Tab-separated table of N, CA and C in Angstrom:
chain	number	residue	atom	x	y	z
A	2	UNK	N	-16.714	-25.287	-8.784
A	2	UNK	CA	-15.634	-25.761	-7.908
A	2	UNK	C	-16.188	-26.701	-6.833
A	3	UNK	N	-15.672	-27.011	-5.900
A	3	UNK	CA	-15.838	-27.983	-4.393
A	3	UNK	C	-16.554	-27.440	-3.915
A	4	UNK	N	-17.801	-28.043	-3.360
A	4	UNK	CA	-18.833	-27.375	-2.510
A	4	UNK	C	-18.535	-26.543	-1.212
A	5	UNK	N	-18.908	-25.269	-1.031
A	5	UNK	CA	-18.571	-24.865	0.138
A	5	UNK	C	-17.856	-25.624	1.495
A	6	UNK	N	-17.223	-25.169	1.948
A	6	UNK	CA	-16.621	-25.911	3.423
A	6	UNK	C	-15.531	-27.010	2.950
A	7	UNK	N	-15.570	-27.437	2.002
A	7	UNK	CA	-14.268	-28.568	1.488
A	7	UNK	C	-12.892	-27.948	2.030
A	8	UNK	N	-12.444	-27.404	2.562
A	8	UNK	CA	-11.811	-27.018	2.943
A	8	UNK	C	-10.059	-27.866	2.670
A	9	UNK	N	-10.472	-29.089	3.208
A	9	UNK	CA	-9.378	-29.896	2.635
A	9	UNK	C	-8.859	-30.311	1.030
A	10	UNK	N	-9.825	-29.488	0.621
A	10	UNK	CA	-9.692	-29.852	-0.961
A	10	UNK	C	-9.071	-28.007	-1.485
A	11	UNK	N	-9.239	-27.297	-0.734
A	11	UNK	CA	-8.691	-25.780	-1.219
A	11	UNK	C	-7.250	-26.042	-0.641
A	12	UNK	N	-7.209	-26.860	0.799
A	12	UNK	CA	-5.592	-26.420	1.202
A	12	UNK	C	-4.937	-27.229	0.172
A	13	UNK	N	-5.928	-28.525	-0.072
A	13	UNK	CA	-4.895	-29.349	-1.050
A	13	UNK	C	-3.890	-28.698	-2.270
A	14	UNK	N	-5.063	-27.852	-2.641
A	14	UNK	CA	-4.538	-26.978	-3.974
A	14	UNK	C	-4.091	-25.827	-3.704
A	15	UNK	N	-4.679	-24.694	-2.659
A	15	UNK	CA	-3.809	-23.469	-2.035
A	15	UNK	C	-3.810	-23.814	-0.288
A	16	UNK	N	-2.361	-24.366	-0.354
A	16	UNK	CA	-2.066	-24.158	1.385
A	16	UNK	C	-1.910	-23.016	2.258
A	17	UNK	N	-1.951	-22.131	0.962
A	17	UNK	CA	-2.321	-20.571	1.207
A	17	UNK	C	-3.269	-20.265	1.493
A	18	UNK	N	-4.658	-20.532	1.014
A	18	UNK	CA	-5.771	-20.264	0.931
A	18	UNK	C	-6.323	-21.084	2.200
A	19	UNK	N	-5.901	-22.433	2.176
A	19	UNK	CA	-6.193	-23.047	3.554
A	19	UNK	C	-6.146	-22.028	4.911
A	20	UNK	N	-4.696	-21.945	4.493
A	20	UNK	CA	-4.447	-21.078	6.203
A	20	UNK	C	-5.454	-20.005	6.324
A	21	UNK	N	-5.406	-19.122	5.461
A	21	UNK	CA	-6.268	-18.058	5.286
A	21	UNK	C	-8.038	-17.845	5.716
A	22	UNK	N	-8.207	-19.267	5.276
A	22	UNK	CA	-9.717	-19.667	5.890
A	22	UNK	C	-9.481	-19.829	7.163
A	23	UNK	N	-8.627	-20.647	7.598
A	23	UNK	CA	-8.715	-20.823	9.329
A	23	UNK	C	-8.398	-19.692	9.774
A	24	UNK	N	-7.605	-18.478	9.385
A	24	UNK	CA	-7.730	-17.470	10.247
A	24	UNK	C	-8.571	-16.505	9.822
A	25	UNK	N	-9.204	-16.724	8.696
A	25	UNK	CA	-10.170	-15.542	7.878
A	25	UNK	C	-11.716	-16.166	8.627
A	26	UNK	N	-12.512	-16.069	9.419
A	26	UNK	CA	-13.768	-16.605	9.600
A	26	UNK	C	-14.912	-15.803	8.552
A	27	UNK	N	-14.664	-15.092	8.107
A	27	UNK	CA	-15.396	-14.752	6.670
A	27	UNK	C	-14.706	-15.861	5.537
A	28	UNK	N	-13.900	-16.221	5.562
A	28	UNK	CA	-13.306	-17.152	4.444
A	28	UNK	C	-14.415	-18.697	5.054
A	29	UNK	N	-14.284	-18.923	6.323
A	29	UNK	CA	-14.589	-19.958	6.840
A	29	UNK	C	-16.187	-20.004	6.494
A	30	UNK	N	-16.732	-19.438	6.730
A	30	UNK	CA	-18.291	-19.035	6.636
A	30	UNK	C	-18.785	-19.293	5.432
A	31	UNK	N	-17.747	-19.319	4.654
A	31	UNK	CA	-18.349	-19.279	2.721
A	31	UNK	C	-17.980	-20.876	2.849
């Protein structure tokens, strides 16, 4: 998949998963 931290490339595909990282800082960290 997208190298760690792409972050804009997970919300692209889960805007779910986006949010989740910004409030998950274990999500954020990976």
């Amino acid at each position: 998949m997208e190298s760690p931290g792409s972050d804009s490339s997970k919300s692209a595909q889960h805007p779910l998963m986006g949010r989740i990282t910004a409030l998950d800082p274990a999500h954020s960290a990976d």
